[in-house]
mmCIF file of C-alpha atoms and ligand atoms in Angstrom:
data_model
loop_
_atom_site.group_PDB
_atom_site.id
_atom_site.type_symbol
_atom_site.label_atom_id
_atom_site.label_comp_id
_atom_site.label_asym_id
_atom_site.label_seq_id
_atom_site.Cartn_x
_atom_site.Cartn_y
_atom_site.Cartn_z
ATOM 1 C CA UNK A 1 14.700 118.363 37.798
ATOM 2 C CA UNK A 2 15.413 115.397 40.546
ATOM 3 C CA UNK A 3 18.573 116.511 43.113
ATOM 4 C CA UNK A 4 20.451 114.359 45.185
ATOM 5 C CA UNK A 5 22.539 114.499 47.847
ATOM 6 C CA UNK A 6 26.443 114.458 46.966
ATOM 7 C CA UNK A 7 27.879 112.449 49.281
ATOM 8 C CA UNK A 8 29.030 113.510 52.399
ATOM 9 C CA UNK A 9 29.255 116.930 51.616
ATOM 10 C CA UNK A 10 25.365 117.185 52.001
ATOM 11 C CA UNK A 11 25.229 119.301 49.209
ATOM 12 C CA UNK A 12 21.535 118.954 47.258
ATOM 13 C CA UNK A 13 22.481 118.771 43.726
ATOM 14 C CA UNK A 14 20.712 118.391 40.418
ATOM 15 C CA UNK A 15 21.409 114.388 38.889
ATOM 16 C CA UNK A 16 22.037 116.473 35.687
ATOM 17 C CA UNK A 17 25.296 118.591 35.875
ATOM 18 C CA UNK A 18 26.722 120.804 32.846
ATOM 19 C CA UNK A 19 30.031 119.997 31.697
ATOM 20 C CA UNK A 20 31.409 123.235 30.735
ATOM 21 C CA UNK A 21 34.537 121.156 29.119
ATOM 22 C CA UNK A 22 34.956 118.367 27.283
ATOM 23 C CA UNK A 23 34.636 118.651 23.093
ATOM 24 C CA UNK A 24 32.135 121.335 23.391
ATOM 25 C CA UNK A 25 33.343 123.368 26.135
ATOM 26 C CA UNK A 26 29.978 125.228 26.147
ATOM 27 C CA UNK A 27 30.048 125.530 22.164
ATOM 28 C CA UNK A 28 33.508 127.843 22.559
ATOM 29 C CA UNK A 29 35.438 124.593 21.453
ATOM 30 C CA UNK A 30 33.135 124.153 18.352
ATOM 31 C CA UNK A 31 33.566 127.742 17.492
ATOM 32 C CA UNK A 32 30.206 129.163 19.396
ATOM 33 C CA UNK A 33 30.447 132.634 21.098
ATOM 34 C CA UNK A 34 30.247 133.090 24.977
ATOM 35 C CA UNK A 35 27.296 134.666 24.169
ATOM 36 C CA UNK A 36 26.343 131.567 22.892
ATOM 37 C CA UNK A 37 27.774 129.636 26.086
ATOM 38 C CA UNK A 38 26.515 131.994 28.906
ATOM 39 C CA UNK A 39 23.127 131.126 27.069
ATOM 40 C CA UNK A 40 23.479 127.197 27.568
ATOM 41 C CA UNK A 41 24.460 127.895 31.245
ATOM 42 C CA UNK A 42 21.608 130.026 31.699
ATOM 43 C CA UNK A 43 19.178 127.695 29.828
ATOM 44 C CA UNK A 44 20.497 124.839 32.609
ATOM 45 C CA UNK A 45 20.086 127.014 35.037
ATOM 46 C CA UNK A 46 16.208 127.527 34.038
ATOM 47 C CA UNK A 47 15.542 123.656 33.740
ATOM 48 C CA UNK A 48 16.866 123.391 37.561
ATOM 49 C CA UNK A 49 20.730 122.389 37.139
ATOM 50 C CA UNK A 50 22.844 123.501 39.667
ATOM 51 C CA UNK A 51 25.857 122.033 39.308
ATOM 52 C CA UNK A 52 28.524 122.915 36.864
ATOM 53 C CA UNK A 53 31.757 121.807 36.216
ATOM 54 C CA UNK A 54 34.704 123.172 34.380
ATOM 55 C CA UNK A 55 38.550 123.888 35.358
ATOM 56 C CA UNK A 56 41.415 126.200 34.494
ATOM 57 C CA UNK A 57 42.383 124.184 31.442
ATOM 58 C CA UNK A 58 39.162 124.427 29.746
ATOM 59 C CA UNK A 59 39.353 128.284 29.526
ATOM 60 C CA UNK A 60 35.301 128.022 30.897
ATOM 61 C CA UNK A 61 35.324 129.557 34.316
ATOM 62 C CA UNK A 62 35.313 133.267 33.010
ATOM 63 C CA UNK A 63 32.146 132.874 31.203
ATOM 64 C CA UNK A 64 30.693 130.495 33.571
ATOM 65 C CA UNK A 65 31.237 133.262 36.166
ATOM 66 C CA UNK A 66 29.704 135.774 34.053
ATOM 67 C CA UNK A 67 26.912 133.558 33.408
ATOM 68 C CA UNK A 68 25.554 132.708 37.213
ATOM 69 C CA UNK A 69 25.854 136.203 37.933
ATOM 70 C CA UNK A 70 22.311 136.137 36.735
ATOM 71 C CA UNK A 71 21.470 133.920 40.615
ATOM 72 C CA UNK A 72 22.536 134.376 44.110
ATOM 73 C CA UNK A 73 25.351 132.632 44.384
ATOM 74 C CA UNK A 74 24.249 130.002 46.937
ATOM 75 C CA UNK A 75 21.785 128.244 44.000
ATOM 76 C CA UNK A 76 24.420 127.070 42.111
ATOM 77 C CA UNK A 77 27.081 124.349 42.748
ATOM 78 C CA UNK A 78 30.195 125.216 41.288
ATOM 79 C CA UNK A 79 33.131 122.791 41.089
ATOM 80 C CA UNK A 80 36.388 123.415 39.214
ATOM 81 C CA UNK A 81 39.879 122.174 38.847
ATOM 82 C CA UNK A 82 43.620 123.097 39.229
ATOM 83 C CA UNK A 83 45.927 122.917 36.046
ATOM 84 C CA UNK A 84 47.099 119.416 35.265
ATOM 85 C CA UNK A 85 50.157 120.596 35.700
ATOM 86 C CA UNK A 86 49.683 119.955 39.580
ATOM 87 C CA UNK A 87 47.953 117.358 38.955
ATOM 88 C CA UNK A 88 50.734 115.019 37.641
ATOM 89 C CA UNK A 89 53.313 116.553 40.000
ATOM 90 C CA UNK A 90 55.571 118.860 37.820
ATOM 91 C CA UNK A 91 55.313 121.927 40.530
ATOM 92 C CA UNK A 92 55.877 122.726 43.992
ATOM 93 C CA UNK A 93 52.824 122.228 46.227
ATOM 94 C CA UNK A 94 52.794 126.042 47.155
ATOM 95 C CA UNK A 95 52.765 127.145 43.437
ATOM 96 C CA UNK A 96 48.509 125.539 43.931
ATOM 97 C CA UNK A 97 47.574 128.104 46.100
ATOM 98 C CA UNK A 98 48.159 130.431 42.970
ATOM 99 C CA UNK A 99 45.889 128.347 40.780
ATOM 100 C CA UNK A 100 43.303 128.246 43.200
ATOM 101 C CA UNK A 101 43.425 132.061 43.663
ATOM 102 C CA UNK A 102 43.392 132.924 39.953
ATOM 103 C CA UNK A 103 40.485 130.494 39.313
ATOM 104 C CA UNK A 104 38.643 132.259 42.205
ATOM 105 C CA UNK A 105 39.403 135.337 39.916
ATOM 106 C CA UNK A 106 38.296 133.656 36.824
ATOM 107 C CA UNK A 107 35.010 132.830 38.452
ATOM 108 C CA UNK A 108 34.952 136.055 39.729
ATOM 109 C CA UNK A 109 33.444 134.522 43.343
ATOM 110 C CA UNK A 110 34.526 134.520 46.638
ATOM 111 C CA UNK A 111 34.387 130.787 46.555
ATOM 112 C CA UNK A 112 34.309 127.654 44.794
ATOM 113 C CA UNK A 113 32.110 124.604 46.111
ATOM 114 C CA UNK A 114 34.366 121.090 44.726
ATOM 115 C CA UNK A 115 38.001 122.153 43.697
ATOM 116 C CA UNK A 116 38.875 119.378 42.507
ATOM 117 C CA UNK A 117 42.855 117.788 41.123
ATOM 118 C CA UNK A 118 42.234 117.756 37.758
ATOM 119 C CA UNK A 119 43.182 114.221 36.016
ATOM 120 C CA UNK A 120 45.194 112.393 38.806
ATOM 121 C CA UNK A 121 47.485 109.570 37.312
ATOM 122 C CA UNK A 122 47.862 106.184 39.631
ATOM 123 C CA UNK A 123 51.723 107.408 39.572
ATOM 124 C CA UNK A 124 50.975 110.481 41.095
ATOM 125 C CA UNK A 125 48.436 109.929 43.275
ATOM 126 C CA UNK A 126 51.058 109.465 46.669
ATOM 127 C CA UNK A 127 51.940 113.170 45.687
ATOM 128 C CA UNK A 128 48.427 114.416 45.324
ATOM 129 C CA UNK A 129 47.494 113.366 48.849
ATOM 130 C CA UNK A 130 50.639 113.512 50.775
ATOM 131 C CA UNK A 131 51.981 116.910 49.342
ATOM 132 C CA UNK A 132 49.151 118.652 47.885
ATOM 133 C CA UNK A 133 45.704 117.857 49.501
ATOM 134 C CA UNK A 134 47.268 118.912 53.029
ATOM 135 C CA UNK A 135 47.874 122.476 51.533
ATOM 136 C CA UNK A 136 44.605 122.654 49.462
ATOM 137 C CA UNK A 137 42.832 122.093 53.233
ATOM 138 C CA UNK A 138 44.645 124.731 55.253
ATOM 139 C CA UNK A 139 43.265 127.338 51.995
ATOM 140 C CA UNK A 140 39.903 125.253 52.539
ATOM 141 C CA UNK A 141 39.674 126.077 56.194
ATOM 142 C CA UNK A 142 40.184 129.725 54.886
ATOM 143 C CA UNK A 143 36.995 129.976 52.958
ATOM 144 C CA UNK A 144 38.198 129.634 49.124
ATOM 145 C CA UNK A 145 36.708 126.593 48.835
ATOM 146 C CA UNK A 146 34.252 124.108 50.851
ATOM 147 C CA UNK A 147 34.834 120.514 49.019
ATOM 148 C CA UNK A 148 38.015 118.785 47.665
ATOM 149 C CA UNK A 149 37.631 116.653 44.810
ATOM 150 C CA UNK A 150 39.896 114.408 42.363
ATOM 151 C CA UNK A 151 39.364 113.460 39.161
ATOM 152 C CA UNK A 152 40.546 110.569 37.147
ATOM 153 C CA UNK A 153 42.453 110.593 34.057
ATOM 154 C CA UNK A 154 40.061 107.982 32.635
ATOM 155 C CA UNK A 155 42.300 107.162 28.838
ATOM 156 C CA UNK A 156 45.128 106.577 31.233
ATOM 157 C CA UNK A 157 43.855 104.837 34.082
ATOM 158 C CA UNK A 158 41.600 102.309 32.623
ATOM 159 C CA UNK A 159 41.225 100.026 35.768
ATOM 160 C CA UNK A 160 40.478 103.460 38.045
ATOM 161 C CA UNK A 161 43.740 103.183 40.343
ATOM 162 C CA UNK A 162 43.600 106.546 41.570
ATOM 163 C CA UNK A 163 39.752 106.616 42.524
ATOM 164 C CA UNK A 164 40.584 103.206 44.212
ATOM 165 C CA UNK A 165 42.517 104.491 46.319
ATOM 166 C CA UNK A 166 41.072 108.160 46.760
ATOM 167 C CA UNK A 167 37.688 106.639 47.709
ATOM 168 C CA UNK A 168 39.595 105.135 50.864
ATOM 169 C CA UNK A 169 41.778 107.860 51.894
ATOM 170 C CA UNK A 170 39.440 110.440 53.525
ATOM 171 C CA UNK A 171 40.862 113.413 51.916
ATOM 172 C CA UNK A 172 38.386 113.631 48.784
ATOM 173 C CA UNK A 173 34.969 114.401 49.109
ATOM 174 C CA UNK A 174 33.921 113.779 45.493
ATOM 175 C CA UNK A 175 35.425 111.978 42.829
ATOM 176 C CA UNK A 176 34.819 112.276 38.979
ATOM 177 C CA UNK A 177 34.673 108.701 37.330
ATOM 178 C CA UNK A 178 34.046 107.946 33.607
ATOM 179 C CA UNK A 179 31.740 105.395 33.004
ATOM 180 C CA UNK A 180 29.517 104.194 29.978
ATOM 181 C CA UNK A 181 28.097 101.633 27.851
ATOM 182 C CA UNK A 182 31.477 100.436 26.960
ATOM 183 C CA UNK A 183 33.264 101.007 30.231
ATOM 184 C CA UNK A 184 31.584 99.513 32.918
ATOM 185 C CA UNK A 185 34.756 98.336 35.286
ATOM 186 C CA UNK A 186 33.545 101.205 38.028
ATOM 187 C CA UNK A 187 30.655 98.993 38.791
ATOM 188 C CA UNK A 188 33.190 97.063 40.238
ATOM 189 C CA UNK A 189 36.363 99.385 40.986
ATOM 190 C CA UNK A 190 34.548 102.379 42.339
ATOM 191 C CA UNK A 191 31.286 102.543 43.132
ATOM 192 C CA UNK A 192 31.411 100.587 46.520
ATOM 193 C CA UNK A 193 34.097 102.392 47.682
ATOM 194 C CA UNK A 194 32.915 106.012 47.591
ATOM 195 C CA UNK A 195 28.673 104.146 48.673
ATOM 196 C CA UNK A 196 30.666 102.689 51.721
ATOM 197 C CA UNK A 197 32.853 106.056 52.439
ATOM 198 C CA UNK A 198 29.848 108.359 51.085
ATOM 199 C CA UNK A 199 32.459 110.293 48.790
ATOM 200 C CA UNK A 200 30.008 111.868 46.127
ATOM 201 C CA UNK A 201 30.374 111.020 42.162
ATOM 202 C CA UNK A 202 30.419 112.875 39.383
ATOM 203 C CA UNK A 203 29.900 111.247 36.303
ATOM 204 C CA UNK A 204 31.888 111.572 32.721
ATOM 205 C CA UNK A 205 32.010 109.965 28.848
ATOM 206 C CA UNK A 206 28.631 109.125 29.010
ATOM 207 C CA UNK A 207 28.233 110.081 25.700
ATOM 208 C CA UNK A 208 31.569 111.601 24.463
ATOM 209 C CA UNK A 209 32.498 111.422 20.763
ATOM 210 C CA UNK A 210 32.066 107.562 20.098
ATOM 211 C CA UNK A 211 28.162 107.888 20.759
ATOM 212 C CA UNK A 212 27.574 111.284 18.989
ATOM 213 C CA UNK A 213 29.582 111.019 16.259
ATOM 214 C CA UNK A 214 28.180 109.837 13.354
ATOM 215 C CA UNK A 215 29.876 106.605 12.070
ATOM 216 C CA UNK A 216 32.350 106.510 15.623
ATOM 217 C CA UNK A 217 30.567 103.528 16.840
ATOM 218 C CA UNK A 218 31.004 101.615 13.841
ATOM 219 C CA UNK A 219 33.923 102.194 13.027
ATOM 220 C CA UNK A 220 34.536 101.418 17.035
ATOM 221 C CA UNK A 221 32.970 97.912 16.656
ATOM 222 C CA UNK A 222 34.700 96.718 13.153
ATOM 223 C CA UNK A 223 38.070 97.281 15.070
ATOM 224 C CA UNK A 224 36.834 95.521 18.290
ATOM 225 C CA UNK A 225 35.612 92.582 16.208
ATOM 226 C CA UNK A 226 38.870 92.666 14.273
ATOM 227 C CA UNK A 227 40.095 91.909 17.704
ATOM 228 C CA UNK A 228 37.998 88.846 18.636
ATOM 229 C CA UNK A 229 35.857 90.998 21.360
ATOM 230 C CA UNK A 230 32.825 91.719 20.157
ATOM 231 C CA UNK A 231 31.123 89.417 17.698
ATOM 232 C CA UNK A 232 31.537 90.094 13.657
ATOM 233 C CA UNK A 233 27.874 90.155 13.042
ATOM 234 C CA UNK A 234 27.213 92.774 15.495
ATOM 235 C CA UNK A 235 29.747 95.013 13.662
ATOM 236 C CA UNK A 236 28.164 94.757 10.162
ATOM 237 C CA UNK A 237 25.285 96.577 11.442
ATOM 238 C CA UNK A 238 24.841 99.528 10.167
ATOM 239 C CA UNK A 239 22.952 100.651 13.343
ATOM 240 C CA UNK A 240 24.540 98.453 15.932
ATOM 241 C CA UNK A 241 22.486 99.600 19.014
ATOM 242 C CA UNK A 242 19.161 99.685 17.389
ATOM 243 C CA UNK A 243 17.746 96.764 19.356
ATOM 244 C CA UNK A 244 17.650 99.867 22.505
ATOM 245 C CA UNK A 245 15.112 102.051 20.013
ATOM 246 C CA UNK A 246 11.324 101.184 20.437
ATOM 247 C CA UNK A 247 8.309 102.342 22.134
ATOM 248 C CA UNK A 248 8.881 100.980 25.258
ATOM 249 C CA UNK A 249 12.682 101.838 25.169
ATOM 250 C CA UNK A 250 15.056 104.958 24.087
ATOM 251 C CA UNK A 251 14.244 107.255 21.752
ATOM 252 C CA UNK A 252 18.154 107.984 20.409
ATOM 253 C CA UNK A 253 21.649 106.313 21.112
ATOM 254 C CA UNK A 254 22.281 109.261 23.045
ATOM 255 C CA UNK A 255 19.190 108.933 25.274
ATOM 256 C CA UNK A 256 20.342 105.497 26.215
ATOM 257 C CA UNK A 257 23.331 106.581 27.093
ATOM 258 C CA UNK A 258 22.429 108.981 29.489
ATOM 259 C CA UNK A 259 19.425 106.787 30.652
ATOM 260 C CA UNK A 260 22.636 103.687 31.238
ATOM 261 C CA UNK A 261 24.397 105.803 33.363
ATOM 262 C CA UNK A 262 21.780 108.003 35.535
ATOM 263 C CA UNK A 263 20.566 104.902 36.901
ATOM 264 C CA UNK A 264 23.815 102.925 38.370
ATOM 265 C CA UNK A 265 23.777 102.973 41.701
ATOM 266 C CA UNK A 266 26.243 104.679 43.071
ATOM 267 C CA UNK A 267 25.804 107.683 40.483
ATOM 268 C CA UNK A 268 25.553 111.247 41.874
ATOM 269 C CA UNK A 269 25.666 113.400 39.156
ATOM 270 C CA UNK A 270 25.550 112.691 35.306
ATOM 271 C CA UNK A 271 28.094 115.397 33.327
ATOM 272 C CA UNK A 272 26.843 116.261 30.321
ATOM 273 C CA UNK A 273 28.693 118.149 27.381
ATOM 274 C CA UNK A 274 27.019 120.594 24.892
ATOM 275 C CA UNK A 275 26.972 123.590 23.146
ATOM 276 C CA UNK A 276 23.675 123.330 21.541
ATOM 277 C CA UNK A 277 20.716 124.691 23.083
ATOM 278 C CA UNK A 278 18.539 121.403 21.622
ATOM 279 C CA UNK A 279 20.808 118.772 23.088
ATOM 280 C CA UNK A 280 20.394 120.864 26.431
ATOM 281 C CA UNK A 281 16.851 120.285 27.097
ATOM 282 C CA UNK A 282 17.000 116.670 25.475
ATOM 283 C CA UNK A 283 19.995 115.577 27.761
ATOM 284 C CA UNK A 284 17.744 116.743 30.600
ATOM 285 C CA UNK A 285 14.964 114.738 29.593
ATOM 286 C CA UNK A 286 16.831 111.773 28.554
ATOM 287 C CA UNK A 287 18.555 112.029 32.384
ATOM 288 C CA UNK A 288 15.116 112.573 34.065
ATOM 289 C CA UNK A 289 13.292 109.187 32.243
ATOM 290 C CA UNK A 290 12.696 106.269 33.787
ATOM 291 C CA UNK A 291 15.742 103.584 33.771
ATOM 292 C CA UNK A 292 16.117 101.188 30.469
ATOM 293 C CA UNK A 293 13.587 98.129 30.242
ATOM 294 C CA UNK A 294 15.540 95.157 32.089
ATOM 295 C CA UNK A 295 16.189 93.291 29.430
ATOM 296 C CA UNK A 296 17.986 96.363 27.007
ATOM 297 C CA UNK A 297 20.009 97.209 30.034
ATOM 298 C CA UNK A 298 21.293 92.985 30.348
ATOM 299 C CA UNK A 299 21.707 93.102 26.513
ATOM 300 C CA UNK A 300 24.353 95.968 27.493
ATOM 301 C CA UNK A 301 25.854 93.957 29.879
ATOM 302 C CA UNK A 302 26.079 90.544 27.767
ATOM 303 C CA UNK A 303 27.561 92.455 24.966
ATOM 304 C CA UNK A 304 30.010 95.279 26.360
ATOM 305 C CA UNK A 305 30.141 94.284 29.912
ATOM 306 C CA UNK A 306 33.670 92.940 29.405
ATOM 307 C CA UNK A 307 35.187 96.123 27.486
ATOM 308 C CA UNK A 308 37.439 98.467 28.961
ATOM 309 C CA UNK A 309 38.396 101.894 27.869
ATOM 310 C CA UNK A 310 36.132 102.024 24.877
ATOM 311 C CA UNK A 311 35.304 105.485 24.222
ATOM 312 C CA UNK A 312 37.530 107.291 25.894
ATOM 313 C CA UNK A 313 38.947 109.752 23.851
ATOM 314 C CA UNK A 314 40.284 112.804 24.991
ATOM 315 C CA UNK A 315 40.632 115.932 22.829
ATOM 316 C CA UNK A 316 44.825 116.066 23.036
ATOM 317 C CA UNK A 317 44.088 112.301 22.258
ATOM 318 C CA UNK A 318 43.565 111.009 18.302
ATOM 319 C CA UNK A 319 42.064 107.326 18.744
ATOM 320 C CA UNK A 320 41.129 105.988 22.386
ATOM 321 C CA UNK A 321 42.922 102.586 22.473
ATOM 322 C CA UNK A 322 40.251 99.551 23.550
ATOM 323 C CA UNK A 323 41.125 96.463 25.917
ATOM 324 C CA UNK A 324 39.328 94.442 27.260
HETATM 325 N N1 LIG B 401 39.380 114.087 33.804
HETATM 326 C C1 LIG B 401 38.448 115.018 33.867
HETATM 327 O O1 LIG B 401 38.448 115.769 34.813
HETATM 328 C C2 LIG B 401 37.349 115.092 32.835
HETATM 329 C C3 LIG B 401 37.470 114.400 31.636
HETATM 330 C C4 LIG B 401 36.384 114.430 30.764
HETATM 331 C C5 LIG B 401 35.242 115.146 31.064
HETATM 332 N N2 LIG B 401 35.174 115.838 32.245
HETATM 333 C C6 LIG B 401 33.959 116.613 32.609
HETATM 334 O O2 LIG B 401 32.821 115.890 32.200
HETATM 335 C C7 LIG B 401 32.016 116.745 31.392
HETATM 336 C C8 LIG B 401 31.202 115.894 30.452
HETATM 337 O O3 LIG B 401 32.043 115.276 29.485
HETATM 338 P P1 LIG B 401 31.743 115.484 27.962
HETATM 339 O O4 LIG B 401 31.764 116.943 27.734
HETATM 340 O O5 LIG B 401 32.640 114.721 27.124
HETATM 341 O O6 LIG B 401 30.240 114.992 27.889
HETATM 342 P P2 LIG B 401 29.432 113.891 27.146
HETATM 343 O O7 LIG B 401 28.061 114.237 27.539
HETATM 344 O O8 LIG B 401 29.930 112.498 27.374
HETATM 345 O O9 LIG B 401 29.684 114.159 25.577
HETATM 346 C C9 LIG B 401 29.441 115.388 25.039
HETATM 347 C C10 LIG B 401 29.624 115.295 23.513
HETATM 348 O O10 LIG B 401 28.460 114.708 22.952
HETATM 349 C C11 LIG B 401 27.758 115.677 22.164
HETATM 350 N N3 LIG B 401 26.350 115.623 22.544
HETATM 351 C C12 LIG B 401 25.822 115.960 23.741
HETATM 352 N N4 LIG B 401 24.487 115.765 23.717
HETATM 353 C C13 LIG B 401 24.170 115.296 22.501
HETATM 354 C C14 LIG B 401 22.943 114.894 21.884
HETATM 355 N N5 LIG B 401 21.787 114.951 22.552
HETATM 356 N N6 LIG B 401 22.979 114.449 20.607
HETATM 357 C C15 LIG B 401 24.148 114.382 19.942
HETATM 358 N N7 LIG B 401 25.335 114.744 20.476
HETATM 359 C C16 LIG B 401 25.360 115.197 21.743
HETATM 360 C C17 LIG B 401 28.344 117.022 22.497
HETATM 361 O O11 LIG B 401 28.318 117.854 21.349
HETATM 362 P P3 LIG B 401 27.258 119.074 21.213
HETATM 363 O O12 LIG B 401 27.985 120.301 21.684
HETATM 364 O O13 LIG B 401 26.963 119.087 19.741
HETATM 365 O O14 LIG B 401 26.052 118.762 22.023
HETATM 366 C C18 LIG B 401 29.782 116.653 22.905
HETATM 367 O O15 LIG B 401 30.634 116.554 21.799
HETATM 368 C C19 LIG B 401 33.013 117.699 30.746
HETATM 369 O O16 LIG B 401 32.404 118.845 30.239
HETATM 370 C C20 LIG B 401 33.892 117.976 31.937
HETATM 371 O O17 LIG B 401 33.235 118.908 32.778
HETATM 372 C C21 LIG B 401 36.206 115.813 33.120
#
């Protein structure tokens, strides 16, 4: 495993960290066992990962609790969230000290390392700093938690508003960004901001659905063409990104992917989702390769580098809706 530091917290963390939501939600969401999932966090924890990541509306921090029981607590990283409910301002700031205690509870810890606002929207954000994040950091200076974190709620903030601005205000130190082949805009929207203010990244939708899925990325691409932004010839192929598969290159879609993202700068940590024991060890080894050749990562950029919001899907959403 490589680690890195995370930002101004100083925290040494592994560039690979398991996503214990998502699709897979540790296999539970695919209709694995948490025998099953205490397994995949256990087989992380073997290859090196420390950090994990899950939250109170992924119904993961029981069995992510039971599951590090098997280290001393100070090896792991764990970061979780409060219920989106918070998060987009329907509830009284002092009604988050309960969250915060029950996911303590869930975890069964004594702390939490990033506890994070799960999914901040741009129209919320005033309300996440000026009424909440002042009472998360009086329960902060009491021990239940060492970092605060927000995360973006990427399908609905497309042009990162909330990480903007969060990257500038001091409060947060980390931030969870999505970024990918076909949504690039942090390059430009985030990363700068939390390099400059050292706020650490987290990093989602590498991969998500559109990547994995058999047949998502095509039938992505006809409806992009349809729309004049990517060319037609490009979306009559029936294996559109097989120009980044040879020798010298990626061995899968999904190892490019990975391999894309690891390597921006301004990258902390690369999420990863999975309930399969296989795509465990390969994510690893995909996110400990060497960077794409030059010229595969500028074919990238030449093709999707204008797309926004491509790929984002969300599992309470049906389609994610593409701009550019
Ligand atoms: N706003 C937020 O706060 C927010 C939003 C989204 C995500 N997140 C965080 O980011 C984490 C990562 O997001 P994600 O779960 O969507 O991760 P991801 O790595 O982008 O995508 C995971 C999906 O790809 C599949 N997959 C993974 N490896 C594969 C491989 N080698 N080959 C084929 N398919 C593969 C997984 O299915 P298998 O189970 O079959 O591997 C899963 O469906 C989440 O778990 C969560 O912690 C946070």
């Amino acid at each position: 495993m490589h680690y890195t530091t995370l930002g101004r917290t100083g925290m040494r963390v592994s560039v690979a960290g398991l996503g214990c939501g998502g699709f897979s939600r540790l296999g539970l969401g695919t209709g694995g066992s948490e025998e099953g999932a205490i397994g995949i966090v256990r087989g992380a924890i073997e290859l090196g990962v420390n950090l994990f990541d899950t939250a109170a509306s992924y119904g993961t921090e029981s069995v992510l609790g039971k599951a590090i029981k098997s280290v001393s607590r100070d090896r792991v990283v764990v970061c979780t969230k409060a219920p989106f409910r918070w998060s987009t301002g329907r509830a009284t700031p002092e009604g988050i000290v309960g969250a915060l205690d029950n996911s303590l509870r869930q975890l069964d810890t004594d702390y939490i390392d990033v506890y994070q606002l799960h999914g901040v929207p741009p129209a919320n954000y005033r309300h996440a700093l000026d009424e909440l994040a002042p009472v998360l950091l009086r329960e902060r200076d009491k021990g239940k938690f060492r970092f605060l974190g927000i995360t973006e709620t990427a399908p609905h903030d497309l042009q990162h508003e909330t990480l903007h601005q969060a990257a500038r205000d001091g409060a947060w130190d980390v931030a969870m960004v999505g970024f990918s082949m076909m949504h690039q805009n942090a390059r430009e929207r985030v990363f700068p901001l939390t390099r400059e203010h050292r706020v650490g990244t987290l990093l989602m939708f590498a991969v998500r659905n559109i990547f994995s899925q058999p047949g998502r990325l095509q039938a992505e691409l006809r409806q992009l063409a349809d729309g004049g932004q990517v060319a037609a010839a490009l979306a009559e192929l029936d294996d559109p990104l097989g120009f980044l598969i040879h020798e010298d290159g990626a061995s899968s879609v999904v190892d490019a992917c990975y391999r894309y993202v690891r390597h921006e700068p301004g990258v902390d940590v690369v999420l990863f989702g999975t309930g399969s024991p296989a795509h465990l060890k390969t994510n690893i080894d995909s996110l400990l390769k060497p960077p794409l050749p030059a010229a595969d990562h500028a074919k990238i950029g030449e093709l999707f580098g204008h797309l926004i919001g491509v790929g984002l899907d969300a599992p309470h959403l049906s389609n994610s809706r593409p701009r550019t």
